[in-house]
């Protein structure tokens, strides 16, 4: 019995999945034309690998879209989970091809790691010096994280309205980050369009603002894509340190990295004049409060370590690093590692917290941490008054016990995956501290390199097996664990 018949027997709409996957590959093929045109404009030879990959991707997409004729247009919850996980892997497999044949070719493992890191907006890189890469490769790295920031599936829902009636909500729930997913429009396709429109507008504004400073247009585009998607890829090996003297660049990036960490539903409401929703949002207020508290701790540590070089070193630089870390962007200031072990420990805390659900950031999300602390406070109160009936309230709404249990389960599994990933890396020969830090960094989609712990400056020194393990952790973290892990349960494949 073929694998296809087994899956079909278990009520998975395979033909519909293949058809949608074909449409998605056609979209990726169009995006691949952009770095091809860029390399051609700059007179670089890398236009050919990108053009060839675009043609191959389009051909496969056309075959899948035209040859797969579903007997039913409906998609169930299982179809949504399977398609969402499958799309990110397939996009990475096609997205890695240009890296294999560009002017600075990579190995297959390195190319897959780079592509998965880009699409999941992790920002971890195996490239030791990006200064030697072509403009086409730089743009493709930036585009990958920009596409992945708001979501591949969400983009498809925006451009293919028919999915509003064929499993769109299942796909939306499987990809969008967070505990609950509130539609900002009655139709899921309109919600996707509104979110992507906000995303595009913020990107265009950021490009213009960066270009108005010391950055040229190309660098502005690459860093705008990296900041608003909270991805963190840079077009310079020195990263933001290439403009270390520009307070303007840091301030602009701080604002837009911060916005990338805000629930886009809240931004939508604010743009429509509903500022009350922001003022009454407990998660947003906690997000701002954590950043303010961390800024105080960072400044004290910098002063204690004697690293005060100017007013920027206790204000702009630590604020930039805090916002970059909590939003999982991964941009760093050049003297970050010298601020002391206390700052490093606070960095770990922010990597775990992440920013708000419904944003482009990684991490466990502040929403879940807030639910956890409120529930823990209730349990401590019950130790004294065991017959008390208490509930978790967030944004003046009572949270159901089932949702609280799901949050606790998520955080437990999240921690277990960090440990499992770290142990797996030690089996590959990676030092203990660096194994657990790399596992933590990748599942939180932060992408801070192992250089923070003193092991190296990028992930290129890791063995190939470790890169595949970390790639899986990136995918699991980006799709918030359950979307990936549910595929490994026997219950998912039962009728």
Short mmCIF file of C-alpha atoms in Angstrom, two decimals:
data_model
loop_
_atom_site.label_atom_id
_atom_site.label_comp_id
_atom_site.label_asym_id
_atom_site.label_seq_id
_atom_site.Cartn_x
_atom_site.Cartn_y
_atom_site.Cartn_z
CA UNK A 1 0.00 0.00 0.00
CA UNK A 2 1.45 3.40 -1.01
CA UNK A 3 2.08 6.19 1.45
CA UNK A 4 -0.40 8.37 -0.47
CA UNK A 5 -3.21 5.83 -0.09
CA UNK A 6 -2.45 5.42 3.63
CA UNK A 7 -2.68 9.19 4.17
CA UNK A 8 -5.83 9.43 2.06
CA UNK A 9 -7.44 6.63 4.03
CA UNK A 10 -6.86 8.68 7.18
CA UNK A 11 -8.93 11.59 5.82
CA UNK A 12 -6.06 13.87 4.75
CA UNK A 13 -7.03 15.84 1.63
CA UNK A 14 -3.72 15.16 -0.15
CA UNK A 15 -4.71 16.52 -3.55
CA UNK A 16 -5.87 19.79 -2.04
CA UNK A 17 -2.62 20.06 -0.09
CA UNK A 18 -0.57 19.48 -3.22
CA UNK A 19 -2.57 22.06 -5.15
CA UNK A 20 -2.10 24.76 -2.52
CA UNK A 21 1.57 23.82 -2.23
CA UNK A 22 1.84 24.36 -5.98
CA UNK A 23 0.38 27.85 -5.68
CA UNK A 24 2.80 28.63 -2.88
CA UNK A 25 5.78 27.50 -4.95
CA UNK A 26 4.65 29.81 -7.76
CA UNK A 27 4.72 32.66 -5.26
CA UNK A 28 8.23 31.69 -4.16
CA UNK A 29 9.31 31.56 -7.81
CA UNK A 30 8.22 35.19 -8.23
CA UNK A 31 10.19 36.26 -5.16
CA UNK A 32 13.27 34.45 -6.55
CA UNK A 33 13.18 36.72 -9.60
CA UNK A 34 13.97 39.74 -7.41
CA UNK A 35 17.51 38.69 -6.38
CA UNK A 36 18.07 37.49 -9.96
CA UNK A 37 17.23 40.98 -11.27
CA UNK A 38 19.37 42.56 -8.54
CA UNK A 39 22.45 40.52 -9.43
CA UNK A 40 21.89 41.32 -13.11
CA UNK A 41 21.70 45.05 -12.35
CA UNK A 42 24.96 44.90 -10.38
CA UNK A 43 26.68 42.86 -13.11
CA UNK A 44 27.08 39.77 -10.91
CA UNK A 45 27.07 36.18 -12.11
CA UNK A 46 24.62 35.05 -9.42
CA UNK A 47 21.64 36.08 -11.54
CA UNK A 48 21.79 32.69 -13.29
CA UNK A 49 21.40 30.46 -10.17
CA UNK A 50 18.45 32.56 -9.01
CA UNK A 51 16.79 32.61 -12.42
CA UNK A 52 17.29 28.85 -12.84
CA UNK A 53 15.92 28.18 -9.35
CA UNK A 54 12.92 30.38 -10.08
CA UNK A 55 12.21 28.44 -13.29
CA UNK A 56 12.54 25.10 -11.48
CA UNK A 57 10.34 26.22 -8.60
CA UNK A 58 7.70 27.58 -10.99
CA UNK A 59 7.71 24.35 -13.01
CA UNK A 60 7.16 22.18 -9.95
CA UNK A 61 4.52 24.59 -8.69
CA UNK A 62 2.63 24.51 -12.00
CA UNK A 63 2.65 20.72 -12.09
CA UNK A 64 1.30 20.49 -8.55
CA UNK A 65 -1.29 23.23 -9.07
CA UNK A 66 -2.62 21.98 -12.39
CA UNK A 67 -2.29 18.20 -12.02
CA UNK A 68 -3.72 17.94 -8.49
CA UNK A 69 -7.50 17.94 -8.83
CA UNK A 70 -9.04 17.60 -5.36
CA UNK A 71 -12.30 15.66 -5.09
CA UNK A 72 -13.29 17.95 -2.19
CA UNK A 73 -12.34 21.60 -1.63
CA UNK A 74 -12.74 21.43 2.13
CA UNK A 75 -9.68 21.40 4.37
CA UNK A 76 -9.87 20.19 7.96
CA UNK A 77 -7.75 20.95 10.99
CA UNK A 78 -5.33 18.11 10.20
CA UNK A 79 -4.85 19.41 6.67
CA UNK A 80 -4.03 22.86 8.07
CA UNK A 81 -1.39 21.52 10.44
CA UNK A 82 0.21 19.27 7.82
CA UNK A 83 0.25 21.92 5.10
CA UNK A 84 1.69 24.61 7.38
CA UNK A 85 4.61 22.45 8.53
CA UNK A 86 5.17 21.13 5.00
CA UNK A 87 5.25 24.55 3.37
CA UNK A 88 8.07 25.88 5.55
CA UNK A 89 10.20 22.82 4.80
CA UNK A 90 9.50 22.87 1.06
CA UNK A 91 10.17 26.61 0.82
CA UNK A 92 13.51 26.05 2.52
CA UNK A 93 14.43 23.18 0.17
CA UNK A 94 13.82 25.33 -2.90
CA UNK A 95 15.20 28.47 -1.24
CA UNK A 96 18.55 26.82 -0.55
CA UNK A 97 19.30 26.00 -4.21
CA UNK A 98 20.83 29.42 -5.10
CA UNK A 99 23.23 29.07 -2.16
CA UNK A 100 24.61 25.86 -3.70
CA UNK A 101 25.56 27.49 -7.03
CA UNK A 102 26.24 31.13 -6.19
CA UNK A 103 29.67 32.78 -6.47
CA UNK A 104 30.39 31.75 -2.84
CA UNK A 105 28.82 28.26 -2.81
CA UNK A 106 27.80 26.47 0.39
CA UNK A 107 27.47 22.82 1.27
CA UNK A 108 23.95 21.35 1.25
CA UNK A 109 23.71 21.31 5.07
CA UNK A 110 24.91 24.91 5.32
CA UNK A 111 22.50 26.04 2.60
CA UNK A 112 19.49 24.38 4.28
CA UNK A 113 20.47 25.88 7.65
CA UNK A 114 20.77 29.35 6.10
CA UNK A 115 17.42 29.05 4.30
CA UNK A 116 15.54 27.68 7.31
CA UNK A 117 17.11 30.35 9.52
CA UNK A 118 15.97 32.99 7.06
CA UNK A 119 12.37 31.84 6.61
CA UNK A 120 11.90 31.30 10.36
CA UNK A 121 13.43 34.75 11.03
CA UNK A 122 16.00 33.19 13.36
CA UNK A 123 18.92 35.07 11.83
CA UNK A 124 21.54 32.45 12.74
CA UNK A 125 24.10 32.20 9.97
CA UNK A 126 26.84 29.86 8.79
CA UNK A 127 28.44 32.60 6.68
CA UNK A 128 31.61 33.86 8.35
CA UNK A 129 31.90 36.96 6.17
CA UNK A 130 28.87 38.22 4.25
CA UNK A 131 30.96 41.02 2.73
CA UNK A 132 32.01 38.61 -0.03
CA UNK A 133 28.44 37.66 -0.97
CA UNK A 134 26.74 39.14 -4.02
CA UNK A 135 23.90 41.68 -3.83
CA UNK A 136 21.53 39.01 -5.08
CA UNK A 137 22.37 36.68 -2.18
CA UNK A 138 22.04 39.54 0.30
CA UNK A 139 18.60 40.42 -1.04
CA UNK A 140 17.46 36.79 -1.00
CA UNK A 141 18.53 36.39 2.63
CA UNK A 142 16.61 39.57 3.46
CA UNK A 143 13.56 38.49 1.44
CA UNK A 144 13.42 35.07 3.11
CA UNK A 145 13.13 36.56 6.56
CA UNK A 146 10.69 39.24 5.37
CA UNK A 147 8.41 36.57 3.87
CA UNK A 148 8.69 34.44 6.98
CA UNK A 149 8.14 37.35 9.35
CA UNK A 150 4.43 37.77 8.69
CA UNK A 151 4.08 34.18 7.48
CA UNK A 152 4.07 32.22 4.23
CA UNK A 153 0.58 30.84 4.80
CA UNK A 154 -0.78 34.25 5.78
CA UNK A 155 0.53 35.69 2.51
CA UNK A 156 -1.24 32.92 0.60
CA UNK A 157 -4.51 33.59 2.42
CA UNK A 158 -4.20 37.23 1.38
CA UNK A 159 -3.66 36.54 -2.33
CA UNK A 160 -5.88 33.45 -2.75
CA UNK A 161 -9.33 34.47 -1.37
CA UNK A 162 -10.90 31.08 -2.19
CA UNK A 163 -9.05 29.59 0.79
CA UNK A 164 -11.43 31.60 2.99
CA UNK A 165 -13.86 28.71 2.39
CA UNK A 166 -11.43 25.80 2.30
CA UNK A 167 -9.54 25.56 5.54
CA UNK A 168 -8.24 29.12 5.76
CA UNK A 169 -8.96 29.40 9.47
CA UNK A 170 -7.14 26.12 10.19
CA UNK A 171 -4.10 27.35 8.27
CA UNK A 172 -4.27 30.75 9.99
CA UNK A 173 -4.38 29.18 13.46
CA UNK A 174 -1.54 26.77 12.65
CA UNK A 175 0.88 29.51 11.58
CA UNK A 176 0.10 32.75 13.42
CA UNK A 177 1.96 33.03 16.71
CA UNK A 178 0.18 33.24 20.02
CA UNK A 179 -2.36 31.62 22.30
CA UNK A 180 -5.55 32.92 20.73
CA UNK A 181 -5.99 34.30 17.22
CA UNK A 182 -8.49 37.14 16.92
CA UNK A 183 -9.66 38.01 13.44
CA UNK A 184 -9.66 41.75 12.77
CA UNK A 185 -12.11 41.24 9.88
CA UNK A 186 -15.04 38.82 9.46
CA UNK A 187 -13.31 37.02 6.58
CA UNK A 188 -9.97 35.34 7.21
CA UNK A 189 -8.64 36.45 3.80
CA UNK A 190 -9.42 40.09 4.63
CA UNK A 191 -7.67 39.70 7.99
CA UNK A 192 -4.60 38.39 6.17
CA UNK A 193 -4.70 41.29 3.70
CA UNK A 194 -4.97 43.86 6.49
CA UNK A 195 -2.05 42.36 8.42
CA UNK A 196 0.15 42.17 5.33
CA UNK A 197 -0.81 45.73 4.34
CA UNK A 198 0.34 47.02 7.75
CA UNK A 199 3.52 44.97 7.40
CA UNK A 200 4.28 46.39 3.94
CA UNK A 201 3.54 49.98 4.99
CA UNK A 202 5.86 49.72 8.01
CA UNK A 203 8.56 48.19 5.79
CA UNK A 204 8.35 50.99 3.22
CA UNK A 205 8.48 53.68 5.93
CA UNK A 206 11.50 52.02 7.53
CA UNK A 207 13.34 51.78 4.20
CA UNK A 208 12.75 55.49 3.61
CA UNK A 209 13.92 56.45 7.11
CA UNK A 210 17.09 54.34 6.92
CA UNK A 211 17.86 55.68 3.44
CA UNK A 212 17.50 59.22 4.80
CA UNK A 213 20.41 58.43 7.15
CA UNK A 214 23.91 57.16 6.34
CA UNK A 215 22.72 53.89 4.73
CA UNK A 216 22.50 53.54 0.96
CA UNK A 217 19.26 52.26 -0.60
CA UNK A 218 20.32 48.62 -0.86
CA UNK A 219 21.49 48.40 2.75
CA UNK A 220 18.31 50.19 3.82
CA UNK A 221 16.16 47.56 2.10
CA UNK A 222 18.11 44.64 3.60
CA UNK A 223 18.08 46.03 7.14
CA UNK A 224 14.45 47.12 6.92
CA UNK A 225 13.47 43.57 5.95
CA UNK A 226 15.59 42.23 8.82
CA UNK A 227 14.26 44.65 11.46
CA UNK A 228 10.50 44.61 10.83
CA UNK A 229 10.52 40.81 10.44
CA UNK A 230 12.71 40.58 13.58
CA UNK A 231 15.01 38.35 11.53
CA UNK A 232 18.38 40.01 12.01
CA UNK A 233 20.33 39.22 8.83
CA UNK A 234 22.67 42.05 7.85
CA UNK A 235 24.35 42.93 4.57
CA UNK A 236 27.61 43.62 6.41
CA UNK A 237 29.78 41.27 8.45
CA UNK A 238 30.05 43.97 11.12
CA UNK A 239 26.26 44.18 11.27
CA UNK A 240 24.88 47.39 12.76
CA UNK A 241 28.40 48.16 14.01
CA UNK A 242 29.16 49.26 10.44
CA UNK A 243 27.16 52.38 11.36
CA UNK A 244 28.11 52.36 15.06
CA UNK A 245 28.58 56.11 15.06
CA UNK A 246 25.04 56.79 13.90
CA UNK A 247 22.62 57.34 16.75
CA UNK A 248 19.95 58.00 14.11
CA UNK A 249 20.20 54.48 12.65
CA UNK A 250 19.98 52.89 16.08
CA UNK A 251 16.97 54.96 17.11
CA UNK A 252 15.08 54.20 13.91
CA UNK A 253 15.78 50.48 14.23
CA UNK A 254 14.79 50.50 17.92
CA UNK A 255 11.36 51.93 17.05
CA UNK A 256 10.66 49.46 14.25
CA UNK A 257 12.06 46.41 16.03
CA UNK A 258 9.77 47.40 18.90
CA UNK A 259 6.81 47.59 16.50
CA UNK A 260 7.78 44.20 15.08
CA UNK A 261 7.33 42.81 18.60
CA UNK A 262 3.83 44.28 19.02
CA UNK A 263 0.67 42.32 18.17
CA UNK A 264 -0.19 43.49 14.64
CA UNK A 265 -3.87 43.36 15.57
CA UNK A 266 -3.17 46.12 18.12
CA UNK A 267 -1.29 48.15 15.50
CA UNK A 268 -4.30 47.78 13.19
CA UNK A 269 -6.63 49.09 15.91
CA UNK A 270 -4.27 52.00 16.67
CA UNK A 271 -4.14 52.97 12.99
CA UNK A 272 -7.94 53.08 13.04
CA UNK A 273 -7.96 55.39 16.06
CA UNK A 274 -8.67 52.81 18.75
CA UNK A 275 -5.92 53.73 21.22
CA UNK A 276 -7.99 52.49 24.14
CA UNK A 277 -7.27 48.91 23.07
CA UNK A 278 -3.54 49.58 23.54
CA UNK A 279 -3.92 51.36 26.89
CA UNK A 280 -6.04 48.51 28.27
CA UNK A 281 -3.88 45.70 26.90
CA UNK A 282 -2.06 43.98 29.76
CA UNK A 283 0.40 42.24 27.43
CA UNK A 284 1.47 45.46 25.72
CA UNK A 285 1.93 47.22 29.07
CA UNK A 286 4.00 44.29 30.33
CA UNK A 287 6.09 44.41 27.14
CA UNK A 288 6.89 48.09 27.68
CA UNK A 289 7.48 47.52 31.40
CA UNK A 290 9.98 44.71 30.81
CA UNK A 291 11.96 46.86 28.37
CA UNK A 292 12.06 49.77 30.85
CA UNK A 293 13.10 47.49 33.72
CA UNK A 294 15.80 45.82 31.64
CA UNK A 295 17.17 49.21 30.58
CA UNK A 296 17.68 50.11 34.24
CA UNK A 297 19.45 46.80 34.96
CA UNK A 298 21.63 47.06 31.85
CA UNK A 299 22.67 50.62 32.67
CA UNK A 300 23.60 49.67 36.23
CA UNK A 301 25.66 46.71 35.02
CA UNK A 302 27.49 48.82 32.42
CA UNK A 303 28.35 51.41 35.06
CA UNK A 304 29.42 48.67 37.51
CA UNK A 305 31.67 47.07 34.87
CA UNK A 306 33.26 50.43 34.10
CA UNK A 307 32.20 50.36 30.44
CA UNK A 308 30.77 53.89 30.30
CA UNK A 309 32.35 55.49 27.25
CA UNK A 310 29.70 58.09 26.44
CA UNK A 311 26.05 58.88 27.14
CA UNK A 312 25.11 56.42 24.37
CA UNK A 313 26.75 53.51 26.18
CA UNK A 314 24.22 53.70 29.05
CA UNK A 315 21.17 54.77 27.02
CA UNK A 316 20.96 54.08 23.28
CA UNK A 317 23.26 51.02 23.12
CA UNK A 318 21.62 49.03 25.94
CA UNK A 319 18.12 49.98 24.74
CA UNK A 320 19.02 48.83 21.23
CA UNK A 321 20.33 45.50 22.57
CA UNK A 322 17.30 44.99 24.82
CA UNK A 323 14.73 45.61 22.07
CA UNK A 324 16.74 43.52 19.61
CA UNK A 325 16.89 40.61 22.05
CA UNK A 326 13.33 40.61 23.39
CA UNK A 327 11.93 40.82 19.84
CA UNK A 328 14.31 38.01 18.76
CA UNK A 329 15.80 40.23 16.02
CA UNK A 330 19.38 39.41 16.96
CA UNK A 331 21.12 42.63 15.91
CA UNK A 332 23.93 43.38 18.37
CA UNK A 333 26.03 46.37 19.34
CA UNK A 334 29.76 45.84 19.05
CA UNK A 335 30.66 45.88 22.77
CA UNK A 336 27.71 43.84 24.05
CA UNK A 337 29.74 40.84 25.34
CA UNK A 338 31.84 43.09 27.60
CA UNK A 339 28.90 44.31 29.69
CA UNK A 340 29.28 41.50 32.20
CA UNK A 341 27.68 38.14 33.08
CA UNK A 342 24.62 39.80 34.67
CA UNK A 343 23.69 41.34 31.31
CA UNK A 344 24.17 37.97 29.66
CA UNK A 345 21.83 36.33 32.17
CA UNK A 346 19.20 39.03 31.52
CA UNK A 347 19.64 38.36 27.81
CA UNK A 348 18.72 34.70 28.38
CA UNK A 349 15.58 35.79 30.22
CA UNK A 350 14.50 38.06 27.36
CA UNK A 351 15.25 35.36 24.78
CA UNK A 352 12.89 33.08 26.67
CA UNK A 353 10.13 35.68 27.13
CA UNK A 354 10.04 37.01 23.59
CA UNK A 355 7.64 39.83 22.72
CA UNK A 356 3.87 39.84 22.13
CA UNK A 357 1.81 37.12 20.49
CA UNK A 358 0.59 38.03 17.01
CA UNK A 359 3.91 39.77 16.25
CA UNK A 360 6.84 38.70 14.08
CA UNK A 361 9.01 37.90 17.13
CA UNK A 362 10.04 34.54 18.54
CA UNK A 363 10.33 33.24 22.09
CA UNK A 364 7.63 31.84 24.35
CA UNK A 365 5.71 35.16 24.14
CA UNK A 366 4.89 37.55 26.98
CA UNK A 367 1.22 36.51 26.81
CA UNK A 368 2.05 33.02 28.03
CA UNK A 369 4.44 34.28 30.70
CA UNK A 370 1.71 36.61 31.96
CA UNK A 371 -0.80 33.75 32.13
CA UNK A 372 1.77 31.63 33.98
CA UNK A 373 2.56 34.28 36.61
CA UNK A 374 -1.09 35.11 37.22
CA UNK A 375 -1.92 31.43 37.63
CA UNK A 376 1.09 30.94 39.95
CA UNK A 377 -0.09 33.91 42.05
CA UNK A 378 -3.53 32.27 42.36
CA UNK A 379 -1.97 28.98 43.45
CA UNK A 380 0.12 30.70 46.12
CA UNK A 381 -3.02 32.41 47.42
CA UNK A 382 -4.78 29.04 47.58
CA UNK A 383 -1.99 27.72 49.80
CA UNK A 384 -3.31 30.07 52.48
CA UNK A 385 -6.99 30.01 51.49
CA UNK A 386 -7.48 26.56 49.89
CA UNK A 387 -11.23 26.98 49.31
CA UNK A 388 -10.86 30.18 47.30
CA UNK A 389 -12.21 30.19 43.74
CA UNK A 390 -9.90 32.30 41.61
CA UNK A 391 -9.52 32.77 37.89
CA UNK A 392 -6.81 34.15 35.63
CA UNK A 393 -7.81 37.51 34.15
CA UNK A 394 -5.97 39.19 31.28
CA UNK A 395 -7.23 42.35 29.54
CA UNK A 396 -10.24 42.33 31.90
CA UNK A 397 -11.32 38.95 30.53
CA UNK A 398 -11.43 35.66 32.39
CA UNK A 399 -9.16 33.06 30.85
CA UNK A 400 -10.56 29.54 30.66
CA UNK A 401 -8.79 26.84 32.71
CA UNK A 402 -8.28 24.84 29.50
CA UNK A 403 -6.30 27.70 27.97
CA UNK A 404 -4.20 28.08 31.13
CA UNK A 405 -3.45 24.34 31.05
CA UNK A 406 -2.42 24.64 27.38
CA UNK A 407 -0.06 27.49 28.25
CA UNK A 408 1.55 25.48 31.07
CA UNK A 409 1.90 22.47 28.75
CA UNK A 410 3.47 24.68 26.06
CA UNK A 411 6.06 26.14 28.45
CA UNK A 412 6.94 22.71 29.83
CA UNK A 413 7.41 21.24 26.35
CA UNK A 414 9.34 24.36 25.32
CA UNK A 415 11.83 23.82 28.14
CA UNK A 416 12.09 20.09 27.42
CA UNK A 417 12.87 20.79 23.76
CA UNK A 418 15.67 23.19 24.74
CA UNK A 419 17.15 20.47 26.95
CA UNK A 420 16.65 17.74 24.33
CA UNK A 421 18.22 19.94 21.65
CA UNK A 422 21.18 20.75 23.89
CA UNK A 423 21.75 17.09 24.69
CA UNK A 424 21.55 16.16 21.01
CA UNK A 425 24.18 18.80 20.20
CA UNK A 426 26.53 17.47 22.87
CA UNK A 427 26.23 14.07 21.18
CA UNK A 428 27.51 15.81 18.03
CA UNK A 429 30.62 16.95 19.89
CA UNK A 430 29.57 20.55 20.64
CA UNK A 431 30.73 21.85 24.07
CA UNK A 432 28.09 21.70 26.81
CA UNK A 433 27.40 25.41 27.37
CA UNK A 434 27.37 26.19 23.68
CA UNK A 435 25.08 23.24 22.95
CA UNK A 436 22.37 24.49 25.27
CA UNK A 437 22.83 28.13 24.27
CA UNK A 438 22.57 27.26 20.54
CA UNK A 439 19.50 25.11 21.19
CA UNK A 440 17.91 27.94 23.18
CA UNK A 441 18.84 30.56 20.59
CA UNK A 442 17.39 28.61 17.67
CA UNK A 443 14.12 27.46 19.23
CA UNK A 444 13.48 31.03 20.40
CA UNK A 445 14.30 32.23 16.85
CA UNK A 446 16.73 34.79 18.25
CA UNK A 447 19.80 33.57 16.38
CA UNK A 448 22.47 35.03 18.65
CA UNK A 449 25.69 33.25 17.73
CA UNK A 450 27.72 30.95 19.91
CA UNK A 451 30.29 33.76 20.11
CA UNK A 452 28.29 35.14 23.01
CA UNK A 453 29.48 32.19 25.09
CA UNK A 454 33.01 32.30 23.67
CA UNK A 455 32.81 29.27 21.34
CA UNK A 456 32.86 30.95 17.96
CA UNK A 457 31.47 33.79 15.87
CA UNK A 458 28.97 31.89 13.71
CA UNK A 459 27.36 28.52 13.33
CA UNK A 460 29.69 27.38 10.54
CA UNK A 461 31.95 25.60 13.03
CA UNK A 462 29.19 23.20 14.04
CA UNK A 463 29.13 19.70 12.52
CA UNK A 464 26.51 19.04 9.83
CA UNK A 465 24.37 16.88 12.12
CA UNK A 466 24.14 19.76 14.61
CA UNK A 467 22.98 22.13 11.86
CA UNK A 468 20.11 19.80 10.93
CA UNK A 469 19.10 19.50 14.59
CA UNK A 470 19.10 23.28 14.96
CA UNK A 471 17.14 23.67 11.72
CA UNK A 472 14.41 21.44 13.17
CA UNK A 473 14.42 23.51 16.37
CA UNK A 474 14.06 26.73 14.35
CA UNK A 475 11.02 25.33 12.53
CA UNK A 476 9.48 24.02 15.76
CA UNK A 477 10.00 27.37 17.49
CA UNK A 478 8.61 29.42 14.58
CA UNK A 479 5.45 27.30 14.36
CA UNK A 480 5.16 27.34 18.16
CA UNK A 481 5.79 23.68 18.88
CA UNK A 482 2.30 22.18 18.68
CA UNK A 483 1.98 22.58 14.89
CA UNK A 484 5.09 20.43 14.43
CA UNK A 485 4.81 18.02 17.36
CA UNK A 486 1.18 17.15 16.63
CA UNK A 487 2.37 15.53 13.39
CA UNK A 488 4.43 13.07 15.45
CA UNK A 489 1.46 11.83 17.48
CA UNK A 490 -0.33 8.59 16.44
CA UNK A 491 -3.70 10.27 17.05
CA UNK A 492 -3.06 12.73 14.21
CA UNK A 493 -2.89 9.90 11.67
CA UNK A 494 -5.90 7.97 12.93
CA UNK A 495 -9.26 8.28 11.23
#
